[in-house]
Amino acid sequence: MAEFYPDACAQTLAHLMSSTMKYNLKQNCECVFEGKAKEGQPTLLKEIYTELYITEGGAGGGNDEHEVRQIEMASKKRQTEDTTVKCNDIFKPLCGRKTPIRTVLTKGVAGIGKTVSVQKFILDWAEGKANQDIHFIVALPFRDLNLIKDEYSLTELLHHFAPDLKSFESNELFRYKVLFIFDGLDECRLPLDFQNNESWFDVTKKTSLDVLLTNLIKGNLLRSALLWITSRPAAANQIPPNCVHQVTEIRGFSDAQKEEYFRKRFSDQRLASRIFTHVKSSRSLFIMCHIPVFCWISATVLDCLFSESDRGEIPRTLTEMYTHFLIFQTRFNSEKYMKEYKTKPNKCFESGKELLLKLGELAFHNLEKGNLIFYEQDLTENNIDVTEASVYSGVCTEVFKEEYRLYRDKVYCFVHLSIQEYLAALYVFLSDSSADLLETAVDQALESKNGHLDLYLRFLLGLSTDCSKTLLKRLLGQTGTSSHNIKKITKYIKEQIREDLSPERTINLFHCLNELGDNSLVEEGQRYLNSGSLSAEDLSPAQYSALAFVLLMSDEELDVFDLKKFYRPYKEHCRLLPVVRNSKTALLNSCDLRDKHCEVLASALRSNSSPLRELDLSDNDLQDSGVKLLSAGLRDLHCKLEILRLSGCRVTEEGCSSLASALRSNPSHLRELDLSYNHPGDSGVKLLSAILEDPSCNLEKLNVDHCGECMTRPGLQKYSCQLTLDHNTANRDLSLSGGNRKVTRGEEQPYPDHPERFDDWYQVLCRESLTGRCYWEAEWDGNGACIGVTYKGIRRKGESDCGLGDNDKSWSLDCYLVRYSVWHNNKQTVIPIKPSGSHRVGVYLDWGAGALSFYRVSSDGLTLLYRFTCSFTEPLYPGFYVKINSSVSL
């Protein structure tokens, strides 16, 4: 940052202007109005301010998940893993960086405390407590900037928003350190066309506001200034990454800060304890309390309920909490403003109901458009009287920047996005009587790519319950929807859960069932986990989804998540992929994954709340297209992955290029990369070796062994090996043919004596000893066969302990006409999958990983029958036991 040395006269004027600005800003920022318009008794910000949990925010890109979902996942992250930032320190470089910070982008979901953080920063500066190297602060909220239609120069714009600075000449102000605060990027209605707007360098020359802002952010105008931009996550990517020097994220309240908030909120500490205990007892409510505004809503509702003798049921779902909130706000405003209430209650009731429906209609139509702020014209278009709307100050907040006196236009917004979503749901619930309303709403929410209707759907379904209908009678009178509708929609949601939906939409459907009071699927998943059984044979697709939901919502992180334990041939196990996000180590090797599954994994890598440190994807046909998706997650600065195994994933030079690019973008964490059994080519190896040698990257180990063009073959065919039968091991009743690749049981053969020959068991071994990764297929004919592997030391003489699978030296698959079973150490396990006309078996050995897998081979592909896991200590020899009147061919 450049240093400036103004003359003494200018310094005196600057000091005077700065003092005047501090005085005025202190007056404007020292009070807070929680959730309400500026009326009544204000509260001093410093008396109730609870330090928010602010962290390093990674990249400035957007997030397509619903913000409530982001809060749910962020609530699970251990805070010790984060680099935390105090509000007043956001312009200090993080993680030892030495580059000066010009522009900071602070992300946070709606209501998380971005504007309050701005207010606290300004207040501390105005009171001389922090950041005194800054001479002037100019706040430029986007909701005010939206109102500007005329052209301005940068100097004129500052004079409009900061009249205290008018005493400076055009260029004189810019000799000092000025901080511009752009609050609410997500509310911006300007195009912010960074790519096509013309470059602008003259602070005295007029142009459009859009050109001014893009050039100020790019640094063409006033490069010496500091910029602080706040935004909801979805809008953060409007600012080009090269224009942002540091990203922070407001996570809201930690668990300890939630309790601190309630204790500061109530002087009666017993009441504060009761309220906090209740909120903590409901997981959905406690998670939402990461958002300060929701803490205020909960405090408002529970304070009223605990003060009533006849309070009824205490709310435990989001819908119940918001319905109570609306009831209390309506009652409060009726008593305060509608003095006719005692004499004309019906008129008051109808007036309130009519206004709520109008507000609901406004909420619904703007929710569809993504609008969160409204101007008087928007209210007029929805037949809402501005004066009447101000009555509902706890529901529709009027924000009027009187301190600037720039505009007559007033700006309105709902207290929080969730209030808008609730009122939108209430409007639809009351105004749409169609029989398929709820099913249609479910379908619409499922079609949303970014989940913007998720919470709206939860509210709409929650309003349909008997409990909510009872509450709504107090607010609006009789409502419809029979209990039959509830049963019908519950069944419909469970049917949708069985479908192949995205993880985010499936998770929201479980939240919907919770709002409907049906937790049966979740309870089944919990019982399955509690049973200690890891067999997934009896789980339905819906139960797989329920299991994923239970594991994701668990407060406990998984040390190791091994997807193979849940493997199913029809890929129901893929419904568990989102659980990777809640795991430290994810073992997904040999799970028949494809490139499309990498989207879910990349999302987990990008998650700032994921503890994932080790990911094994070996032996899945991800190919370069899948690796490209993974690389998008790896390059995100939130990614903390340390070990990545992509062995045998059909990766070529193109995939290596994607990985190299990702590792240069985010060089801090990955230490080990396994690309063995792929085809990176010389150029791919060179690209990654350069990363290994780069001192700015932490990569310590790169494995590119056993690579070659043959490794691009699909599936397990890349590991195919040629086997031949060893006639010196064949029982005399077995005849070999077809170049020693077929064995038939029949007449006795005149084989000579040999110490390795099986004399009683109708068995034969192959010549080749196997280590590493090997795949072969065998087809049996007749009554059946036993296909397996063994150490060379298996007994050959006598009747006992010689059969494949009858001892601790061998493993086998027993094939019958109607069933399969596996054997090891004389222990049998029956397999529920039937041969179904196919007599061909595939065997895959990963000697180093200690895995031996048997597959049914058919025209539909490979179906996993069973997988042994153990530590092999010697080379293995394929072998066969041939049943009577049967044969086996390699």
CSV table of C-alpha atoms in Angstrom, one decimal, residues 322-650:
chain,number,residue,atom,x,y,z
A,322,TYR,CA,-42.1,-20.4,12.5
A,323,THR,CA,-45.8,-20.8,12.9
A,324,HIS,CA,-45.5,-19.8,16.6
A,325,PHE,CA,-43.3,-16.9,15.6
A,326,LEU,CA,-46.0,-15.6,13.2
A,327,ILE,CA,-48.7,-16.1,15.8
A,328,PHE,CA,-46.8,-14.0,18.3
A,329,GLN,CA,-45.9,-11.3,15.8
A,330,THR,CA,-49.5,-11.0,14.7
A,331,ARG,CA,-50.8,-10.8,18.3
A,332,PHE,CA,-48.2,-8.3,19.2
A,333,ASN,CA,-49.0,-6.0,16.3
A,334,SER,CA,-52.7,-6.4,16.8
A,335,GLU,CA,-52.4,-5.2,20.4
A,336,LYS,CA,-50.1,-2.4,19.5
A,337,TYR,CA,-51.5,-1.0,16.3
A,338,MET,CA,-55.1,-2.2,15.9
A,339,LYS,CA,-56.9,-0.6,18.8
A,340,GLU,CA,-60.2,-1.7,17.3
A,341,TYR,CA,-59.3,-5.3,18.2
A,342,LYS,CA,-61.3,-5.4,21.5
A,343,THR,CA,-64.4,-4.1,19.9
A,344,LYS,CA,-64.1,-5.4,16.4
A,345,PRO,CA,-62.0,-8.6,16.6
A,346,ASN,CA,-63.4,-10.0,13.3
A,347,LYS,CA,-62.3,-7.0,11.3
A,348,CYS,CA,-58.8,-7.2,12.9
A,349,PHE,CA,-58.6,-10.9,12.2
A,350,GLU,CA,-59.6,-10.6,8.6
A,351,SER,CA,-57.3,-7.6,8.0
A,352,GLY,CA,-54.4,-9.6,9.4
A,353,LYS,CA,-55.2,-12.7,7.4
A,354,GLU,CA,-55.5,-10.7,4.2
A,355,LEU,CA,-52.1,-8.9,4.8
A,356,LEU,CA,-50.4,-12.2,5.5
A,357,LEU,CA,-51.7,-13.7,2.3
A,358,LYS,CA,-50.4,-10.6,0.4
A,359,LEU,CA,-47.0,-10.9,2.0
A,360,GLY,CA,-47.0,-14.6,1.3
A,361,GLU,CA,-47.8,-13.9,-2.4
A,362,LEU,CA,-45.0,-11.4,-2.5
A,363,ALA,CA,-42.7,-13.9,-0.9
A,364,PHE,CA,-43.7,-16.8,-3.2
A,365,HIS,CA,-43.3,-14.9,-6.5
A,366,ASN,CA,-40.0,-13.3,-5.5
A,367,LEU,CA,-38.7,-16.6,-4.2
A,368,GLU,CA,-39.1,-18.1,-7.6
A,369,LYS,CA,-37.2,-15.1,-9.0
A,370,GLY,CA,-34.5,-15.2,-6.4
A,371,ASN,CA,-35.3,-11.7,-5.1
A,372,LEU,CA,-34.8,-11.0,-1.4
A,373,ILE,CA,-35.2,-7.2,-1.3
A,374,PHE,CA,-38.2,-5.2,-2.4
A,375,TYR,CA,-39.0,-1.5,-3.1
A,376,GLU,CA,-42.2,0.3,-2.7
A,377,GLN,CA,-43.1,-0.5,-6.3
A,378,ASP,CA,-42.9,-4.2,-5.6
A,379,LEU,CA,-45.3,-3.8,-2.6
A,380,THR,CA,-47.7,-1.8,-4.7
A,381,GLU,CA,-47.7,-4.4,-7.5
A,382,ASN,CA,-48.8,-6.9,-4.9
A,383,ASN,CA,-51.6,-4.6,-3.5
A,384,ILE,CA,-49.7,-4.1,-0.2
A,385,ASP,CA,-50.2,-0.8,1.5
A,386,VAL,CA,-46.8,0.5,2.6
A,387,THR,CA,-48.1,1.9,5.9
A,388,GLU,CA,-50.1,-1.3,6.6
A,389,ALA,CA,-47.0,-3.4,5.9
A,390,SER,CA,-45.0,-1.5,8.5
A,391,VAL,CA,-47.4,-2.8,11.1
A,392,TYR,CA,-45.9,-6.2,10.6
A,393,SER,CA,-42.4,-5.0,11.6
A,394,GLY,CA,-41.4,-8.3,12.9
A,395,VAL,CA,-42.2,-10.0,9.6
A,396,CYS,CA,-41.5,-7.4,6.9
A,397,THR,CA,-38.7,-5.1,7.9
A,398,GLU,CA,-38.4,-1.6,6.6
A,399,VAL,CA,-34.9,-0.5,6.1
A,400,PHE,CA,-34.6,3.3,5.4
A,401,LYS,CA,-31.1,4.8,5.4
A,402,GLU,CA,-32.1,8.1,6.9
A,403,GLU,CA,-28.6,9.0,7.7
A,404,TYR,CA,-27.8,9.7,4.1
A,405,ARG,CA,-31.1,11.3,3.2
A,406,LEU,CA,-30.4,10.5,-0.4
A,407,TYR,CA,-33.6,8.9,-1.5
A,408,ARG,CA,-37.3,8.8,-0.7
A,409,ASP,CA,-37.4,5.2,-1.7
A,410,LYS,CA,-37.7,2.8,1.1
A,411,VAL,CA,-36.2,-0.7,1.0
A,412,TYR,CA,-38.0,-3.7,2.4
A,413,CYS,CA,-36.9,-7.3,3.1
A,414,PHE,CA,-38.1,-10.2,5.1
A,415,VAL,CA,-36.3,-10.6,8.4
A,416,HIS,CA,-34.6,-13.7,7.0
A,417,LEU,CA,-34.8,-15.8,3.8
A,418,SER,CA,-36.4,-18.6,5.8
A,419,ILE,CA,-39.2,-16.2,6.8
A,420,GLN,CA,-39.8,-15.5,3.1
A,421,GLU,CA,-39.8,-19.3,2.4
A,422,TYR,CA,-42.2,-19.9,5.2
A,423,LEU,CA,-44.7,-17.2,4.1
A,424,ALA,CA,-44.4,-18.4,0.5
A,425,ALA,CA,-45.4,-21.9,1.7
A,426,LEU,CA,-48.2,-20.5,3.8
A,427,TYR,CA,-49.5,-18.6,0.8
A,428,VAL,CA,-49.5,-21.7,-1.4
A,429,PHE,CA,-51.0,-23.9,1.3
A,430,LEU,CA,-53.9,-21.5,1.9
A,431,SER,CA,-54.6,-20.5,-1.7
A,432,ASP,CA,-54.1,-23.8,-3.6
A,433,SER,CA,-56.7,-26.4,-2.9
A,434,SER,CA,-55.8,-28.8,-5.6
A,435,ALA,CA,-55.6,-32.5,-4.6
A,436,ASP,CA,-52.1,-33.0,-5.9
A,437,LEU,CA,-50.7,-29.8,-4.4
A,438,LEU,CA,-48.1,-31.5,-2.2
A,439,GLU,CA,-47.0,-34.1,-4.8
A,440,THR,CA,-46.6,-31.3,-7.4
A,441,ALA,CA,-44.5,-29.3,-4.9
A,442,VAL,CA,-42.3,-32.3,-4.2
A,443,ASP,CA,-41.7,-32.7,-8.0
A,444,GLN,CA,-40.9,-29.0,-8.4
A,445,ALA,CA,-38.4,-29.1,-5.6
A,446,LEU,CA,-36.7,-32.2,-7.0
A,447,GLU,CA,-36.3,-30.6,-10.4
A,448,SER,CA,-34.4,-27.7,-8.8
A,449,LYS,CA,-30.6,-28.0,-9.4
A,450,ASN,CA,-29.6,-25.7,-6.6
A,451,GLY,CA,-32.2,-26.7,-4.1
A,452,HIS,CA,-33.7,-23.2,-3.7
A,453,LEU,CA,-37.1,-24.7,-3.0
A,454,ASP,CA,-35.9,-27.2,-0.4
A,455,LEU,CA,-36.9,-25.3,2.8
A,456,TYR,CA,-40.1,-24.0,1.1
A,457,LEU,CA,-41.0,-27.6,0.6
A,458,ARG,CA,-40.3,-28.6,4.2
A,459,PHE,CA,-42.5,-25.7,5.4
A,460,LEU,CA,-45.3,-26.6,2.9
A,461,LEU,CA,-45.4,-30.2,4.1
A,462,GLY,CA,-45.0,-29.2,7.8
A,463,LEU,CA,-48.1,-26.9,7.5
A,464,SER,CA,-50.1,-29.9,6.4
A,465,THR,CA,-49.8,-31.8,9.7
A,466,ASP,CA,-52.6,-31.9,12.3
A,467,CYS,CA,-50.3,-30.0,14.8
A,468,SER,CA,-49.7,-27.1,12.4
A,469,LYS,CA,-53.4,-27.0,11.4
A,470,THR,CA,-54.3,-26.5,15.1
A,471,LEU,CA,-51.8,-23.7,15.3
A,472,LEU,CA,-53.0,-22.1,12.1
A,473,LYS,CA,-56.6,-22.0,13.5
A,474,ARG,CA,-55.3,-19.5,16.1
A,475,LEU,CA,-53.8,-17.4,13.3
A,476,LEU,CA,-56.1,-17.8,10.3
A,477,GLY,CA,-59.2,-19.9,11.2
A,478,GLN,CA,-60.1,-23.2,9.7
A,479,THR,CA,-57.8,-24.8,7.1
A,480,GLY,CA,-58.2,-27.8,4.8
A,481,THR,CA,-56.1,-30.9,4.0
A,482,SER,CA,-57.2,-34.2,5.4
A,483,SER,CA,-55.2,-36.8,7.2
A,484,HIS,CA,-55.5,-38.9,4.0
A,485,ASN,CA,-53.4,-36.3,2.2
A,486,ILE,CA,-50.7,-36.7,4.8
A,487,LYS,CA,-50.5,-40.5,4.4
A,488,LYS,CA,-50.6,-40.1,0.7
A,489,ILE,CA,-47.7,-37.6,0.5
A,490,THR,CA,-45.7,-39.6,3.0
A,491,LYS,CA,-46.0,-42.6,0.8
A,492,TYR,CA,-45.1,-40.5,-2.3
A,493,ILE,CA,-42.0,-39.1,-0.7
A,494,LYS,CA,-40.8,-42.6,0.3
A,495,GLU,CA,-41.4,-43.7,-3.3
A,496,GLN,CA,-39.2,-40.8,-4.5
A,497,ILE,CA,-36.4,-41.8,-2.1
A,498,ARG,CA,-36.2,-45.1,-3.8
A,499,GLU,CA,-35.4,-43.4,-7.1
A,500,ASP,CA,-31.9,-42.4,-8.2
A,501,LEU,CA,-31.9,-38.8,-7.0
A,502,SER,CA,-29.0,-36.5,-6.2
A,503,PRO,CA,-27.8,-36.8,-2.6
A,504,GLU,CA,-28.9,-33.3,-1.7
A,505,ARG,CA,-32.5,-33.8,-2.9
A,506,THR,CA,-32.7,-37.2,-1.1
A,507,ILE,CA,-31.5,-35.7,2.1
A,508,ASN,CA,-34.1,-32.9,1.9
A,509,LEU,CA,-36.8,-35.5,1.5
A,510,PHE,CA,-35.8,-37.1,4.8
A,511,HIS,CA,-36.1,-33.6,6.4
A,512,CYS,CA,-39.5,-33.4,4.8
A,513,LEU,CA,-40.5,-36.7,6.4
A,514,ASN,CA,-39.3,-35.3,9.7
A,515,GLU,CA,-41.6,-32.3,9.3
A,516,LEU,CA,-44.5,-34.7,8.6
A,517,GLY,CA,-43.7,-36.6,11.8
A,518,ASP,CA,-42.6,-39.8,10.0
A,519,ASN,CA,-39.1,-41.0,10.9
A,520,SER,CA,-39.6,-44.7,10.2
A,521,LEU,CA,-37.0,-45.0,7.5
A,522,VAL,CA,-34.4,-43.2,9.5
A,523,GLU,CA,-35.2,-45.4,12.5
A,524,GLU,CA,-34.7,-48.5,10.3
A,525,GLY,CA,-31.3,-47.1,9.3
A,526,GLN,CA,-30.4,-46.4,12.8
A,527,ARG,CA,-31.4,-49.9,13.9
A,528,TYR,CA,-29.3,-51.4,11.2
A,529,LEU,CA,-26.2,-49.5,12.4
A,530,ASN,CA,-26.9,-50.3,16.0
A,531,SER,CA,-27.1,-54.0,15.2
A,532,GLY,CA,-23.5,-54.0,14.3
A,533,SER,CA,-24.2,-56.0,11.1
A,534,LEU,CA,-22.4,-54.8,8.0
A,535,SER,CA,-24.1,-57.1,5.6
A,536,ALA,CA,-26.1,-55.1,3.1
A,537,GLU,CA,-27.9,-58.0,1.5
A,538,ASP,CA,-31.3,-57.2,2.9
A,539,LEU,CA,-31.4,-53.4,2.5
A,540,SER,CA,-33.8,-51.8,0.0
A,541,PRO,CA,-32.8,-48.8,-2.1
A,542,ALA,CA,-34.8,-46.5,0.3
A,543,GLN,CA,-33.0,-48.1,3.3
A,544,TYR,CA,-29.7,-47.4,1.7
A,545,SER,CA,-30.7,-43.7,1.4
A,546,ALA,CA,-31.9,-43.7,5.0
A,547,LEU,CA,-28.5,-45.2,6.1
A,548,ALA,CA,-26.7,-42.4,4.2
A,549,PHE,CA,-28.9,-39.8,5.9
A,550,VAL,CA,-28.2,-41.3,9.4
A,551,LEU,CA,-24.5,-41.4,8.8
A,552,LEU,CA,-24.4,-37.9,7.4
A,553,MET,CA,-26.4,-36.4,10.2
A,554,SER,CA,-24.4,-38.1,12.9
A,555,ASP,CA,-22.4,-35.9,15.2
A,556,GLU,CA,-19.6,-38.4,15.0
A,557,GLU,CA,-17.1,-38.4,12.1
A,558,LEU,CA,-16.3,-41.8,10.6
A,559,ASP,CA,-12.7,-42.8,10.9
A,560,VAL,CA,-13.0,-45.2,8.0
A,561,PHE,CA,-15.8,-45.6,5.6
A,562,ASP,CA,-15.5,-48.8,3.5
A,563,LEU,CA,-18.1,-48.8,0.8
A,564,LYS,CA,-17.2,-52.4,-0.2
A,565,LYS,CA,-19.0,-53.6,2.9
A,566,PHE,CA,-22.2,-52.3,1.5
A,567,TYR,CA,-21.6,-53.4,-2.1
A,568,ARG,CA,-24.6,-54.5,-4.2
A,569,PRO,CA,-24.5,-55.6,-7.8
A,570,TYR,CA,-27.2,-53.1,-8.9
A,571,LYS,CA,-25.2,-50.2,-7.4
A,572,GLU,CA,-27.6,-49.4,-4.6
A,573,HIS,CA,-24.4,-48.9,-2.6
A,574,CYS,CA,-23.7,-45.7,-4.6
A,575,ARG,CA,-26.4,-44.0,-2.6
A,576,LEU,CA,-23.9,-44.0,0.3
A,577,LEU,CA,-21.3,-42.0,-1.6
A,578,PRO,CA,-22.3,-38.7,0.2
A,579,VAL,CA,-21.1,-40.3,3.4
A,580,VAL,CA,-17.6,-39.6,2.2
A,581,ARG,CA,-18.2,-36.0,3.3
A,582,ASN,CA,-18.4,-37.1,6.9
A,583,SER,CA,-15.4,-39.5,6.8
A,584,LYS,CA,-11.7,-39.1,7.5
A,585,THR,CA,-10.7,-42.1,5.3
A,586,ALA,CA,-13.0,-43.3,2.4
A,587,LEU,CA,-12.2,-46.7,0.9
A,588,LEU,CA,-14.2,-46.8,-2.4
A,589,ASN,CA,-11.9,-49.1,-4.3
A,590,SER,CA,-13.4,-51.9,-6.5
A,591,CYS,CA,-16.9,-50.5,-6.1
A,592,ASP,CA,-17.9,-50.4,-9.7
A,593,LEU,CA,-17.9,-46.6,-9.7
A,594,ARG,CA,-18.0,-44.5,-12.9
A,595,ASP,CA,-17.1,-40.9,-13.9
A,596,LYS,CA,-20.6,-39.6,-13.0
A,597,HIS,CA,-20.0,-40.6,-9.4
A,598,CYS,CA,-17.1,-38.2,-9.2
A,599,GLU,CA,-19.4,-35.2,-9.1
A,600,VAL,CA,-20.6,-36.3,-5.6
A,601,LEU,CA,-16.9,-36.9,-4.6
A,602,ALA,CA,-15.8,-33.5,-5.9
A,603,SER,CA,-18.6,-31.9,-3.9
A,604,ALA,CA,-17.2,-33.6,-0.8
A,605,LEU,CA,-13.7,-32.4,-1.6
A,606,ARG,CA,-14.9,-28.8,-2.0
A,607,SER,CA,-16.8,-28.9,1.3
A,608,ASN,CA,-15.3,-26.7,4.0
A,609,SER,CA,-16.8,-28.9,6.7
A,610,SER,CA,-15.5,-32.3,5.5
A,611,PRO,CA,-12.8,-34.1,7.5
A,612,LEU,CA,-11.8,-36.2,4.4
A,613,ARG,CA,-8.0,-36.8,4.3
A,614,GLU,CA,-7.6,-40.1,2.5
A,615,LEU,CA,-9.6,-41.3,-0.6
A,616,ASP,CA,-9.0,-44.6,-2.3
A,617,LEU,CA,-10.7,-45.0,-5.7
A,618,SER,CA,-8.5,-47.7,-7.1
A,619,ASP,CA,-10.0,-50.2,-9.6
A,620,ASN,CA,-12.9,-48.1,-10.7
A,621,ASP,CA,-13.4,-47.1,-14.4
A,622,LEU,CA,-13.3,-43.4,-13.7
A,623,GLN,CA,-11.2,-42.6,-16.8
A,624,ASP,CA,-10.0,-39.1,-17.6
A,625,SER,CA,-13.5,-37.6,-17.5
A,626,GLY,CA,-13.9,-38.7,-13.9
A,627,VAL,CA,-10.5,-37.5,-12.9
A,628,LYS,CA,-11.3,-34.1,-14.4
A,629,LEU,CA,-14.3,-33.8,-12.1
A,630,LEU,CA,-12.2,-34.9,-9.1
A,631,SER,CA,-9.6,-32.3,-10.1
A,632,ALA,CA,-12.2,-29.5,-9.8
A,633,GLY,CA,-12.6,-30.5,-6.2
A,634,LEU,CA,-8.9,-30.9,-5.6
A,635,ARG,CA,-8.1,-27.4,-6.8
A,636,ASP,CA,-10.6,-25.8,-4.3
A,637,LEU,CA,-8.8,-24.2,-1.4
A,638,HIS,CA,-11.3,-25.9,1.0
A,639,CYS,CA,-9.9,-29.3,-0.1
A,640,LYS,CA,-7.6,-30.8,2.6
A,641,LEU,CA,-7.1,-34.2,1.1
A,642,GLU,CA,-3.7,-35.7,1.8
A,643,ILE,CA,-3.8,-39.2,0.1
A,644,LEU,CA,-5.4,-40.0,-3.2
A,645,ARG,CA,-5.3,-43.4,-4.8
A,646,LEU,CA,-6.4,-43.7,-8.4
A,647,SER,CA,-4.6,-47.0,-9.2
A,648,GLY,CA,-6.2,-48.9,-12.1
A,649,CYS,CA,-8.7,-46.1,-13.0
A,650,ARG,CA,-7.8,-45.9,-16.8
